[in-house]
Every structure is written in structure tokens, then in C-alpha cells.
């Protein structure tokens, strides 16, 4: 039960933690990916512990944080496209837009309940195994608190262009990559009902989740 909670807490760091109160100017091009993750993790814990609205599970507050800070730190289009799979390329721009919106809402509502239980957890970053020229890396971390440490790994890509930094596009919680987990779920919906069917299913799930506490 405790590991399940920490798994939910770890995943919550993706949908809220990486987005919480981080000025875009701070995302310098020369900031190493493991340094970025450590900074975001520490700031996340501090923000959650000091924000009574987040602790109480205020979904509007959590969504506000995501909406205001998601783009500087996460390639959410890539994340959604990977979760949808091959059908993403056949989807219209409007369908892609709807998929991103509904997927984001699903993630926020699914994991927001764990945020209210943040207590004395700390996050440690493991030594990196990457070369300076790498464009994609995995940053491995652990959440430590009561009980066993919880594995939490991030996949990041280096964005091209002037002032490029690093963006998260996948998350591993307890040995399971989040995007791959959703891809298997979404594939079943797409195979039977198509992209519009997946959108309708996500919309219904989000409506159902909104009607009960996370």
C-alpha cells in the first residue's frame, strides 16, 4: 500500500512537480539535466509543502500550476504522441489538440490525490551515465521517506536552437514507464473505436474523475 502511494506521488511530480513555479529564465541552456531535475524536485517539494490549496487537493489550483508552467519543462506533445502511438500521425490537428488536453487532465486528476500526503520526503539524484554530446538522457532519482526508497527516473531531450535546455518526455515509476503504460491502454480504444473514440473515452474518464475525490 505504501509503495503504491509513493508510486502515485512519484508520478504526480511529472504532472505538477516539474511545472511548479519555475521561472522560464532559470532554465539555462548550460544547466545539466541532472541539475535541472534536482532543482525542480527540491522546488516541487517546497511548493507543495507551502501550498495549502495543493495539499487539500484543490484540482483547480493544480491545473493552474500545470497550465502556467508546463511548456518550459515538458515536451507534452511528444509525450502525448508517444502514448497515442501510430494513430497520432493520422490524427487531425484538432484531434491532436483534444488528445493533449484530455491526456493532461487525466494525468493531473489521476495523481493529484497523492500531493496532499507529501510529508518528509526528499529526492536524491543518482550519478549520471551520459556523454556531454548526448541529446537524450535518463536521469535516475529516488524518493526517500518512510519505508523503502522509490525509483523515479526521467527521460529528457535536449531542445534545439539558441538558448536550448532540457525537456522531460517520459517518467519511470517503480520500473514502469508512464507513456508505455498509457500506450497499451490507448491502443485498445483506438483499435475498436478510432481516435475519436479515444478522445470520447478520455473525456468521459475525466468527467467521471471530476465527480469524485482523487
PDB file of C-alpha atoms in Angstrom:
ATOM      1  CA  UNK A   1       0.000   0.000   0.000  1.00  0.00           C
ATOM      2  CA  UNK A   2       2.799   2.416   0.891  1.00  0.00           C
ATOM      3  CA  UNK A   3       4.700   1.677  -2.311  1.00  0.00           C
ATOM      4  CA  UNK A   4       1.506   2.241  -4.285  1.00  0.00           C
ATOM      5  CA  UNK A   5       1.099   5.636  -2.635  1.00  0.00           C
ATOM      6  CA  UNK A   6       4.702   6.606  -3.328  1.00  0.00           C
ATOM      7  CA  UNK A   7       4.287   5.457  -6.914  1.00  0.00           C
ATOM      8  CA  UNK A   8       1.335   7.810  -7.265  1.00  0.00           C
ATOM      9  CA  UNK A   9       3.335  10.553  -5.575  1.00  0.00           C
ATOM     10  CA  UNK A  10       6.256   9.992  -7.929  1.00  0.00           C
ATOM     11  CA  UNK A  11       4.054  10.214 -10.992  1.00  0.00           C
ATOM     12  CA  UNK A  12       2.463  13.338  -9.586  1.00  0.00           C
ATOM     13  CA  UNK A  13       5.866  15.018  -9.782  1.00  0.00           C
ATOM     14  CA  UNK A  14       5.655  14.759 -13.546  1.00  0.00           C
ATOM     15  CA  UNK A  15       2.306  16.450 -13.923  1.00  0.00           C
ATOM     16  CA  UNK A  16       2.772  19.054 -11.210  1.00  0.00           C
ATOM     17  CA  UNK A  17       6.269  18.998  -9.825  1.00  0.00           C
ATOM     18  CA  UNK A  18       8.101  19.855 -12.982  1.00  0.00           C
ATOM     19  CA  UNK A  19       5.650  22.679 -13.617  1.00  0.00           C
ATOM     20  CA  UNK A  20       5.530  24.353 -10.207  1.00  0.00           C
ATOM     21  CA  UNK A  21       6.621  27.957 -10.009  1.00  0.00           C
ATOM     22  CA  UNK A  22       9.794  27.778 -12.111  1.00  0.00           C
ATOM     23  CA  UNK A  23      10.663  30.993 -13.970  1.00  0.00           C
ATOM     24  CA  UNK A  24      11.494  30.255 -17.592  1.00  0.00           C
ATOM     25  CA  UNK A  25      14.644  32.354 -17.381  1.00  0.00           C
ATOM     26  CA  UNK A  26      16.041  29.861 -14.885  1.00  0.00           C
ATOM     27  CA  UNK A  27      16.097  27.111 -17.493  1.00  0.00           C
ATOM     28  CA  UNK A  28      19.524  27.988 -18.798  1.00  0.00           C
ATOM     29  CA  UNK A  29      20.953  26.211 -21.815  1.00  0.00           C
ATOM     30  CA  UNK A  30      24.033  25.136 -19.858  1.00  0.00           C
ATOM     31  CA  UNK A  31      22.096  23.634 -16.946  1.00  0.00           C
ATOM     32  CA  UNK A  32      22.910  19.935 -16.833  1.00  0.00           C
ATOM     33  CA  UNK A  33      19.871  17.627 -16.936  1.00  0.00           C
ATOM     34  CA  UNK A  34      20.557  16.095 -13.527  1.00  0.00           C
ATOM     35  CA  UNK A  35      20.979  19.574 -12.032  1.00  0.00           C
ATOM     36  CA  UNK A  36      17.679  20.642 -13.580  1.00  0.00           C
ATOM     37  CA  UNK A  37      15.848  17.598 -12.171  1.00  0.00           C
ATOM     38  CA  UNK A  38      17.335  18.107  -8.708  1.00  0.00           C
ATOM     39  CA  UNK A  39      16.360  21.784  -8.716  1.00  0.00           C
ATOM     40  CA  UNK A  40      12.840  21.075  -9.931  1.00  0.00           C
ATOM     41  CA  UNK A  41      12.410  18.264  -7.414  1.00  0.00           C
ATOM     42  CA  UNK A  42      13.526  20.397  -4.475  1.00  0.00           C
ATOM     43  CA  UNK A  43      11.379  23.315  -5.584  1.00  0.00           C
ATOM     44  CA  UNK A  44       8.443  20.969  -6.077  1.00  0.00           C
ATOM     45  CA  UNK A  45       8.582  19.598  -2.548  1.00  0.00           C
ATOM     46  CA  UNK A  46       8.908  23.102  -1.162  1.00  0.00           C
ATOM     47  CA  UNK A  47       5.984  24.383  -3.234  1.00  0.00           C
ATOM     48  CA  UNK A  48       3.700  21.516  -2.268  1.00  0.00           C
ATOM     49  CA  UNK A  49       4.542  21.753   1.437  1.00  0.00           C
ATOM     50  CA  UNK A  50       3.863  25.502   1.472  1.00  0.00           C
ATOM     51  CA  UNK A  51       0.714  25.492  -0.675  1.00  0.00           C
ATOM     52  CA  UNK A  52      -2.335  24.644   1.409  1.00  0.00           C
ATOM     53  CA  UNK A  53      -4.561  24.545  -1.673  1.00  0.00           C
ATOM     54  CA  UNK A  54      -2.441  21.818  -3.288  1.00  0.00           C
ATOM     55  CA  UNK A  55      -2.277  19.896  -0.014  1.00  0.00           C
ATOM     56  CA  UNK A  56      -6.060  19.983   0.240  1.00  0.00           C
ATOM     57  CA  UNK A  57      -6.344  18.520  -3.266  1.00  0.00           C
ATOM     58  CA  UNK A  58      -7.671  21.686  -4.932  1.00  0.00           C
ATOM     59  CA  UNK A  59      -7.788  20.446  -8.519  1.00  0.00           C
ATOM     60  CA  UNK A  60      -8.210  23.954  -9.936  1.00  0.00           C
ATOM     61  CA  UNK A  61      -5.030  25.083  -8.186  1.00  0.00           C
ATOM     62  CA  UNK A  62      -3.133  22.072  -9.501  1.00  0.00           C
ATOM     63  CA  UNK A  63      -4.404  22.582 -13.049  1.00  0.00           C
ATOM     64  CA  UNK A  64      -3.451  26.259 -12.809  1.00  0.00           C
ATOM     65  CA  UNK A  65       0.120  25.305 -11.957  1.00  0.00           C
ATOM     66  CA  UNK A  66       0.262  22.905 -14.893  1.00  0.00           C
ATOM     67  CA  UNK A  67      -1.236  25.379 -17.333  1.00  0.00           C
ATOM     68  CA  UNK A  68       1.139  28.183 -16.351  1.00  0.00           C
ATOM     69  CA  UNK A  69       4.410  26.212 -16.214  1.00  0.00           C
ATOM     70  CA  UNK A  70       4.138  23.068 -18.345  1.00  0.00           C
ATOM     71  CA  UNK A  71       5.829  24.227 -21.536  1.00  0.00           C
ATOM     72  CA  UNK A  72       9.218  25.282 -20.115  1.00  0.00           C
ATOM     73  CA  UNK A  73       9.914  21.831 -18.713  1.00  0.00           C
ATOM     74  CA  UNK A  74       7.970  19.147 -20.594  1.00  0.00           C
ATOM     75  CA  UNK A  75       7.570  18.225 -24.254  1.00  0.00           C
ATOM     76  CA  UNK A  76       3.943  17.301 -23.742  1.00  0.00           C
ATOM     77  CA  UNK A  77       3.214  16.947 -27.455  1.00  0.00           C
ATOM     78  CA  UNK A  78       5.896  14.289 -27.745  1.00  0.00           C
ATOM     79  CA  UNK A  79       4.587  12.587 -24.611  1.00  0.00           C
ATOM     80  CA  UNK A  80       1.029  12.502 -25.930  1.00  0.00           C
ATOM     81  CA  UNK A  81       2.109  11.375 -29.400  1.00  0.00           C
ATOM     82  CA  UNK A  82       4.108   8.515 -27.902  1.00  0.00           C
ATOM     83  CA  UNK A  83       1.181   7.458 -25.708  1.00  0.00           C
ATOM     84  CA  UNK A  84      -1.248   7.518 -28.657  1.00  0.00           C
ATOM     85  CA  UNK A  85       1.162   5.621 -30.898  1.00  0.00           C
ATOM     86  CA  UNK A  86       0.981   5.351 -34.727  1.00  0.00           C
ATOM     87  CA  UNK A  87      -2.553   6.777 -34.816  1.00  0.00           C
ATOM     88  CA  UNK A  88      -1.153  10.166 -33.791  1.00  0.00           C
ATOM     89  CA  UNK A  89       0.230  10.744 -37.296  1.00  0.00           C
ATOM     90  CA  UNK A  90      -3.191  10.162 -38.852  1.00  0.00           C
ATOM     91  CA  UNK A  91      -4.986  12.420 -36.365  1.00  0.00           C
ATOM     92  CA  UNK A  92      -6.066  15.886 -37.490  1.00  0.00           C
ATOM     93  CA  UNK A  93      -4.584  18.961 -35.765  1.00  0.00           C
ATOM     94  CA  UNK A  94      -7.858  19.401 -33.883  1.00  0.00           C
ATOM     95  CA  UNK A  95      -7.819  15.766 -32.744  1.00  0.00           C
ATOM     96  CA  UNK A  96      -4.194  16.140 -31.619  1.00  0.00           C
ATOM     97  CA  UNK A  97      -5.127  19.245 -29.657  1.00  0.00           C
ATOM     98  CA  UNK A  98      -8.013  17.457 -27.944  1.00  0.00           C
ATOM     99  CA  UNK A  99      -5.836  14.446 -27.145  1.00  0.00           C
ATOM    100  CA  UNK A 100      -3.226  16.629 -25.455  1.00  0.00           C
ATOM    101  CA  UNK A 101      -5.875  18.462 -23.431  1.00  0.00           C
ATOM    102  CA  UNK A 102      -7.651  15.319 -22.272  1.00  0.00           C
ATOM    103  CA  UNK A 103      -4.418  13.408 -21.553  1.00  0.00           C
ATOM    104  CA  UNK A 104      -3.102  16.279 -19.437  1.00  0.00           C
ATOM    105  CA  UNK A 105      -6.363  16.433 -17.488  1.00  0.00           C
ATOM    106  CA  UNK A 106      -6.282  12.658 -16.989  1.00  0.00           C
ATOM    107  CA  UNK A 107      -2.756  12.773 -15.570  1.00  0.00           C
ATOM    108  CA  UNK A 108      -3.495  15.702 -13.275  1.00  0.00           C
ATOM    109  CA  UNK A 109      -6.698  14.205 -11.894  1.00  0.00           C
ATOM    110  CA  UNK A 110      -5.236  10.700 -11.561  1.00  0.00           C
ATOM    111  CA  UNK A 111      -2.264  11.730  -9.467  1.00  0.00           C
ATOM    112  CA  UNK A 112      -3.386  14.887  -7.670  1.00  0.00           C
ATOM    113  CA  UNK A 113      -4.582  12.949  -4.626  1.00  0.00           C
ATOM    114  CA  UNK A 114      -1.027  11.901  -3.762  1.00  0.00           C
ATOM    115  CA  UNK A 115       0.088  15.510  -3.416  1.00  0.00           C
ATOM    116  CA  UNK A 116      -1.957  16.113  -0.283  1.00  0.00           C
ATOM    117  CA  UNK A 117       0.089  13.454   1.522  1.00  0.00           C
ATOM    118  CA  UNK A 118       3.563  14.931   0.967  1.00  0.00           C
ATOM    119  CA  UNK A 119       5.358  14.943   4.304  1.00  0.00           C
ATOM    120  CA  UNK A 120       9.075  14.437   4.923  1.00  0.00           C
ATOM    121  CA  UNK A 121      10.124  13.057   1.544  1.00  0.00           C
ATOM    122  CA  UNK A 122      13.427  14.044  -0.051  1.00  0.00           C
ATOM    123  CA  UNK A 123      14.698  13.296  -3.555  1.00  0.00           C
ATOM    124  CA  UNK A 124      18.221  12.179  -4.359  1.00  0.00           C
ATOM    125  CA  UNK A 125      19.713  12.128  -7.873  1.00  0.00           C
ATOM    126  CA  UNK A 126      21.906   9.194  -8.850  1.00  0.00           C
ATOM    127  CA  UNK A 127      25.183   9.677 -10.762  1.00  0.00           C
ATOM    128  CA  UNK A 128      24.652  10.269 -14.488  1.00  0.00           C
ATOM    129  CA  UNK A 129      25.800   7.843 -17.182  1.00  0.00           C
ATOM    130  CA  UNK A 130      25.850  10.096 -20.234  1.00  0.00           C
ATOM    131  CA  UNK A 131      28.211  11.918 -22.579  1.00  0.00           C
ATOM    132  CA  UNK A 132      28.234  15.712 -22.999  1.00  0.00           C
ATOM    133  CA  UNK A 133      27.153  15.336 -26.642  1.00  0.00           C
ATOM    134  CA  UNK A 134      24.084  13.210 -25.845  1.00  0.00           C
ATOM    135  CA  UNK A 135      20.785  14.692 -26.988  1.00  0.00           C
ATOM    136  CA  UNK A 136      18.628  12.343 -24.921  1.00  0.00           C
ATOM    137  CA  UNK A 137      19.408  11.159 -21.401  1.00  0.00           C
ATOM    138  CA  UNK A 138      17.883   9.338 -18.447  1.00  0.00           C
ATOM    139  CA  UNK A 139      18.146  10.970 -15.033  1.00  0.00           C
ATOM    140  CA  UNK A 140      17.640   8.453 -12.239  1.00  0.00           C
ATOM    141  CA  UNK A 141      16.367   9.559  -8.846  1.00  0.00           C
ATOM    142  CA  UNK A 142      14.950   8.127  -5.643  1.00  0.00           C
ATOM    143  CA  UNK A 143      12.239   9.425  -3.346  1.00  0.00           C
ATOM    144  CA  UNK A 144      13.240   8.764   0.242  1.00  0.00           C
ATOM    145  CA  UNK A 145      10.921   8.954   3.197  1.00  0.00           C
ATOM    146  CA  UNK A 146       9.349   6.381   5.457  1.00  0.00           C
ATOM    147  CA  UNK A 147       9.742   2.902   4.014  1.00  0.00           C
ATOM    148  CA  UNK A 148      11.810   1.725   1.069  1.00  0.00           C
ATOM    149  CA  UNK A 149      13.250   4.206  -1.472  1.00  0.00           C
ATOM    150  CA  UNK A 150      11.109   4.652  -4.578  1.00  0.00           C
ATOM    151  CA  UNK A 151      12.710   4.672  -8.035  1.00  0.00           C
ATOM    152  CA  UNK A 152      11.754   7.682 -10.147  1.00  0.00           C
ATOM    153  CA  UNK A 153      13.548   8.140 -13.485  1.00  0.00           C
ATOM    154  CA  UNK A 154      13.107  10.837 -16.121  1.00  0.00           C
ATOM    155  CA  UNK A 155      13.743  10.736 -19.851  1.00  0.00           C
ATOM    156  CA  UNK A 156      14.788  14.111 -21.191  1.00  0.00           C
ATOM    157  CA  UNK A 157      15.631  15.540 -24.599  1.00  0.00           C
ATOM    158  CA  UNK A 158      17.850  18.496 -25.398  1.00  0.00           C
ATOM    159  CA  UNK A 159      15.871  21.041 -27.352  1.00  0.00           C
ATOM    160  CA  UNK A 160      17.470  22.522 -30.474  1.00  0.00           C
ATOM    161  CA  UNK A 161      18.242  26.164 -31.131  1.00  0.00           C
ATOM    162  CA  UNK A 162      19.553  29.184 -29.269  1.00  0.00           C
ATOM    163  CA  UNK A 163      19.008  29.001 -25.528  1.00  0.00           C
ATOM    164  CA  UNK A 164      18.123  25.337 -25.702  1.00  0.00           C
ATOM    165  CA  UNK A 165      17.559  23.447 -22.489  1.00  0.00           C
ATOM    166  CA  UNK A 166      16.221  20.055 -21.451  1.00  0.00           C
ATOM    167  CA  UNK A 167      12.618  18.868 -21.549  1.00  0.00           C
ATOM    168  CA  UNK A 168      11.021  15.848 -19.892  1.00  0.00           C
ATOM    169  CA  UNK A 169       9.090  13.473 -22.138  1.00  0.00           C
ATOM    170  CA  UNK A 170       8.651  10.310 -20.076  1.00  0.00           C
ATOM    171  CA  UNK A 171       8.755   9.089 -16.490  1.00  0.00           C
ATOM    172  CA  UNK A 172       9.586   5.730 -14.914  1.00  0.00           C
ATOM    173  CA  UNK A 173       7.776   4.941 -11.670  1.00  0.00           C
ATOM    174  CA  UNK A 174       8.782   1.730  -9.857  1.00  0.00           C
ATOM    175  CA  UNK A 175      10.253   0.283 -13.049  1.00  0.00           C
ATOM    176  CA  UNK A 176       7.310   1.107 -15.311  1.00  0.00           C
ATOM    177  CA  UNK A 177       7.465   3.864 -17.950  1.00  0.00           C
ATOM    178  CA  UNK A 178       4.339   6.010 -17.777  1.00  0.00           C
ATOM    179  CA  UNK A 179       3.976   6.611 -21.528  1.00  0.00           C
ATOM    180  CA  UNK A 180       4.228   2.922 -22.376  1.00  0.00           C
ATOM    181  CA  UNK A 181       1.597   2.109 -19.760  1.00  0.00           C
ATOM    182  CA  UNK A 182      -0.888   4.508 -21.304  1.00  0.00           C
ATOM    183  CA  UNK A 183       0.019   3.432 -24.844  1.00  0.00           C
ATOM    184  CA  UNK A 184      -1.225  -0.097 -24.197  1.00  0.00           C
ATOM    185  CA  UNK A 185      -4.476   1.274 -22.755  1.00  0.00           C
ATOM    186  CA  UNK A 186      -4.997   3.740 -25.592  1.00  0.00           C
ATOM    187  CA  UNK A 187      -4.235   1.149 -28.283  1.00  0.00           C
ATOM    188  CA  UNK A 188      -7.255  -0.892 -27.229  1.00  0.00           C
ATOM    189  CA  UNK A 189      -9.536   2.137 -27.528  1.00  0.00           C
ATOM    190  CA  UNK A 190      -8.090   3.147 -30.903  1.00  0.00           C
ATOM    191  CA  UNK A 191      -8.341  -0.366 -32.345  1.00  0.00           C
ATOM    192  CA  UNK A 192     -12.032  -0.605 -31.521  1.00  0.00           C
ATOM    193  CA  UNK A 193     -13.260   2.985 -31.776  1.00  0.00           C
ATOM    194  CA  UNK A 194     -10.593   5.038 -33.563  1.00  0.00           C
ATOM    195  CA  UNK A 195      -9.058   8.336 -32.468  1.00  0.00           C
ATOM    196  CA  UNK A 196     -12.444   9.966 -31.877  1.00  0.00           C
ATOM    197  CA  UNK A 197     -13.372   7.020 -29.687  1.00  0.00           C
ATOM    198  CA  UNK A 198     -10.216   7.506 -27.601  1.00  0.00           C
ATOM    199  CA  UNK A 199     -10.989  11.210 -27.193  1.00  0.00           C
ATOM    200  CA  UNK A 200     -14.534  10.392 -26.128  1.00  0.00           C
ATOM    201  CA  UNK A 201     -13.276   7.780 -23.661  1.00  0.00           C
ATOM    202  CA  UNK A 202     -10.745  10.181 -22.123  1.00  0.00           C
ATOM    203  CA  UNK A 203     -13.386  12.883 -21.883  1.00  0.00           C
ATOM    204  CA  UNK A 204     -15.733  10.517 -20.069  1.00  0.00           C
ATOM    205  CA  UNK A 205     -12.999   9.333 -17.696  1.00  0.00           C
ATOM    206  CA  UNK A 206     -12.112  12.921 -16.851  1.00  0.00           C
ATOM    207  CA  UNK A 207     -15.776  13.794 -16.308  1.00  0.00           C
ATOM    208  CA  UNK A 208     -16.123  10.786 -14.014  1.00  0.00           C
ATOM    209  CA  UNK A 209     -12.952  11.649 -12.099  1.00  0.00           C
ATOM    210  CA  UNK A 210     -14.160  15.221 -11.654  1.00  0.00           C
ATOM    211  CA  UNK A 211     -17.240  13.913  -9.905  1.00  0.00           C
ATOM    212  CA  UNK A 212     -15.332  12.250  -7.097  1.00  0.00           C
ATOM    213  CA  UNK A 213     -12.322  12.968  -4.917  1.00  0.00           C
ATOM    214  CA  UNK A 214      -8.951  11.813  -6.250  1.00  0.00           C
TER     215      UNK A 214
END
